[in-house]
Amino acid sequence: MTVNAGSTALYRLFDSSRRLLYVGISTQPETRWTQHATDKPWWALVQYREVEWHADRKDAEEAERAAIRSEGPLYNTAGAIRSLLTDHFPVCSSMTQAQVRLRFSDVLDATQFHGQPIEVTRRSKPAGVIVPPDWFDAAVAALAEVKELRRQLADARKEQV
């Protein structure tokens, strides 16, 4: 499969005897593996990797759930919980603070790689927005322009006095 924008990888990690250690998904598997290397005690066992690309995150999540259920990876202890999370708390344009906390990594993927802003609510009221990095950069640049225009306007008023 050709890897396109929006594609998500399903990866399998194996030890030296080809025992399945872990199944996961990511839009950037090599970056994810770097994260695993720093925070997973089992990472040193990984000797082989397999990657299959899916058209989108939803397809990859379905394949991940099926793989965890049927293949029984040694270190996917949260597989059943993750399945419940992805089924009952999908990443969408508006999520509660608790939902974001449960799916934080997926929320960041949605904003960073898919350009999807996500409104976060608390007690049914807007509490914040998680935006893609380019949106944030554009907002900071626009704010700097507004500050500069205000400065110029203040200088012009001083000259008139």
Short mmCIF file of C-alpha atoms in Angstrom, two decimals:
data_model
loop_
_atom_site.label_atom_id
_atom_site.label_comp_id
_atom_site.label_asym_id
_atom_site.label_seq_id
_atom_site.Cartn_x
_atom_site.Cartn_y
_atom_site.Cartn_z
CA MET A 1 0.00 0.00 0.00
CA THR A 2 1.22 3.48 -0.79
CA VAL A 3 1.42 5.57 2.37
CA ASN A 4 -0.84 8.62 2.04
CA ALA A 5 -1.65 11.51 4.34
CA GLY A 6 -4.06 10.20 6.95
CA SER A 7 -2.72 6.64 6.71
CA THR A 8 -2.08 4.88 10.00
CA ALA A 9 0.32 2.01 10.58
CA LEU A 10 -0.46 -1.13 12.53
CA TYR A 11 2.82 -2.50 13.84
CA ARG A 12 3.82 -5.72 15.54
CA LEU A 13 6.93 -6.07 17.67
CA PHE A 14 8.58 -9.47 18.16
CA ASP A 15 11.41 -10.89 20.26
CA SER A 16 14.31 -12.98 18.93
CA SER A 17 12.19 -16.16 18.84
CA ARG A 18 9.44 -14.31 16.91
CA ARG A 19 7.14 -14.26 19.92
CA LEU A 20 4.69 -11.37 19.58
CA LEU A 21 5.43 -8.77 22.23
CA TYR A 22 3.24 -5.83 21.31
CA VAL A 23 0.75 -4.56 18.74
CA GLY A 24 0.22 -0.83 18.27
CA ILE A 25 -0.82 1.86 15.82
CA SER A 26 0.72 5.18 14.84
CA THR A 27 0.86 7.60 11.96
CA GLN A 28 4.62 7.70 12.53
CA PRO A 29 5.72 4.28 13.78
CA GLU A 30 9.45 5.05 13.96
CA THR A 31 8.74 8.03 16.22
CA ARG A 32 6.45 5.85 18.33
CA TRP A 33 9.17 3.21 18.65
CA THR A 34 11.56 5.88 19.93
CA GLN A 35 8.98 6.68 22.61
CA HIS A 36 8.59 2.99 23.47
CA ALA A 37 12.38 2.71 23.79
CA THR A 38 12.36 5.35 26.53
CA ASP A 39 9.34 4.21 28.54
CA LYS A 40 8.70 0.49 28.01
CA PRO A 41 10.79 -1.93 30.08
CA TRP A 42 10.24 -4.68 27.50
CA TRP A 43 11.68 -2.64 24.60
CA ALA A 44 15.12 -4.30 24.86
CA LEU A 45 13.47 -7.59 23.85
CA VAL A 46 12.33 -6.24 20.47
CA GLN A 47 14.26 -7.80 17.58
CA TYR A 48 11.79 -7.78 14.69
CA ARG A 49 9.09 -5.41 13.51
CA GLU A 50 6.24 -5.74 11.03
CA VAL A 51 4.26 -2.79 9.70
CA GLU A 52 1.04 -2.76 7.70
CA TRP A 53 -0.54 0.51 6.60
CA HIS A 54 -4.26 1.24 6.78
CA ALA A 55 -6.18 3.96 4.97
CA ASP A 56 -7.13 5.80 8.17
CA ARG A 57 -6.94 5.63 11.95
CA LYS A 58 -10.36 3.99 12.31
CA ASP A 59 -9.34 1.06 10.08
CA ALA A 60 -6.04 0.73 11.95
CA GLU A 61 -7.82 0.74 15.33
CA GLU A 62 -10.16 -2.04 14.17
CA ALA A 63 -7.21 -4.10 12.92
CA GLU A 64 -5.33 -3.45 16.17
CA ARG A 65 -8.26 -4.67 18.30
CA ALA A 66 -8.60 -7.79 16.16
CA ALA A 67 -4.86 -8.50 16.34
CA ILE A 68 -4.74 -8.08 20.12
CA ARG A 69 -7.73 -10.38 20.59
CA SER A 70 -6.61 -13.09 18.18
CA GLU A 71 -2.80 -12.98 18.53
CA GLY A 72 -2.42 -12.30 22.28
CA PRO A 73 0.65 -10.07 22.38
CA LEU A 74 2.58 -10.43 25.62
CA TYR A 75 2.66 -6.76 26.63
CA ASN A 76 -0.68 -5.38 25.39
CA THR A 77 -2.16 -5.47 28.88
CA ALA A 78 -4.37 -2.48 28.11
CA GLY A 79 -5.64 -3.90 24.83
CA ALA A 80 -9.12 -4.63 26.11
CA ILE A 81 -9.30 -1.23 27.82
CA ARG A 82 -8.05 0.54 24.70
CA SER A 83 -10.71 -1.26 22.68
CA LEU A 84 -13.38 0.06 25.02
CA LEU A 85 -11.90 3.55 24.82
CA THR A 86 -11.80 3.66 21.03
CA ASP A 87 -15.33 2.25 20.78
CA HIS A 88 -16.94 4.49 23.39
CA PHE A 89 -14.81 7.66 23.31
CA PRO A 90 -13.87 8.39 19.69
CA VAL A 91 -11.64 11.35 18.93
CA CYS A 92 -14.01 14.03 17.66
CA SER A 93 -14.25 17.82 17.38
CA SER A 94 -15.60 18.24 20.92
CA MET A 95 -14.58 16.06 23.86
CA THR A 96 -14.85 16.26 27.62
CA GLN A 97 -11.73 16.81 29.67
CA ALA A 98 -11.99 13.22 30.96
CA GLN A 99 -12.26 11.82 27.41
CA VAL A 100 -9.21 13.81 26.31
CA ARG A 101 -7.28 12.50 29.31
CA LEU A 102 -8.13 8.90 28.35
CA ARG A 103 -7.17 9.35 24.68
CA PHE A 104 -4.52 12.08 24.93
CA SER A 105 -2.03 10.49 22.53
CA ASP A 106 -4.75 9.95 19.91
CA VAL A 107 -6.00 13.53 20.40
CA LEU A 108 -2.50 14.86 19.73
CA ASP A 109 -2.26 12.71 16.60
CA ALA A 110 -5.61 14.05 15.38
CA THR A 111 -4.51 17.65 15.84
CA GLN A 112 -0.91 17.35 14.69
CA PHE A 113 -1.21 14.98 11.76
CA HIS A 114 -4.78 15.49 10.62
CA GLY A 115 -5.18 19.23 11.31
CA GLN A 116 -8.24 18.67 13.48
CA PRO A 117 -8.85 21.22 16.27
CA ILE A 118 -10.54 19.73 19.32
CA GLU A 119 -12.68 21.67 21.78
CA VAL A 120 -12.29 20.47 25.36
CA THR A 121 -15.26 20.89 27.68
CA ARG A 122 -15.59 20.70 31.45
CA ARG A 123 -19.01 20.54 33.09
CA SER A 124 -20.59 21.05 29.65
CA LYS A 125 -18.80 24.38 29.13
CA PRO A 126 -15.85 25.17 26.84
CA ALA A 127 -12.60 24.82 28.80
CA GLY A 128 -10.04 25.04 26.01
CA VAL A 129 -9.08 24.06 22.50
CA ILE A 130 -6.28 21.80 21.32
CA VAL A 131 -5.15 23.04 17.92
CA PRO A 132 -2.62 21.90 15.31
CA PRO A 133 0.84 23.50 15.62
CA ASP A 134 0.38 25.53 12.42
CA TRP A 135 -2.84 27.04 13.80
CA PHE A 136 -1.03 28.03 16.98
CA ASP A 137 1.86 29.55 15.01
CA ALA A 138 -0.60 31.54 12.87
CA ALA A 139 -2.40 32.82 15.98
CA VAL A 140 0.88 33.92 17.60
CA ALA A 141 1.90 35.70 14.37
CA ALA A 142 -1.49 37.42 14.12
CA LEU A 143 -1.24 38.55 17.74
CA ALA A 144 2.21 40.01 17.08
CA GLU A 145 0.78 41.92 14.09
CA VAL A 146 -2.05 43.32 16.22
CA LYS A 147 0.43 44.44 18.90
CA GLU A 148 2.57 46.14 16.25
CA LEU A 149 -0.47 47.93 14.76
CA ARG A 150 -1.50 49.13 18.22
CA ARG A 151 2.03 50.43 18.83
CA GLN A 152 2.00 52.27 15.49
CA LEU A 153 -1.42 53.75 16.26
CA ALA A 154 -0.25 54.92 19.70
CA ASP A 155 2.86 56.50 18.11
CA ALA A 156 0.71 58.27 15.50
CA ARG A 157 -1.55 59.66 18.23
CA LYS A 158 1.46 60.96 20.15
CA GLU A 159 2.70 62.77 17.04
CA GLN A 160 -0.69 64.48 16.62
CA VAL A 161 -0.62 65.88 20.15
#
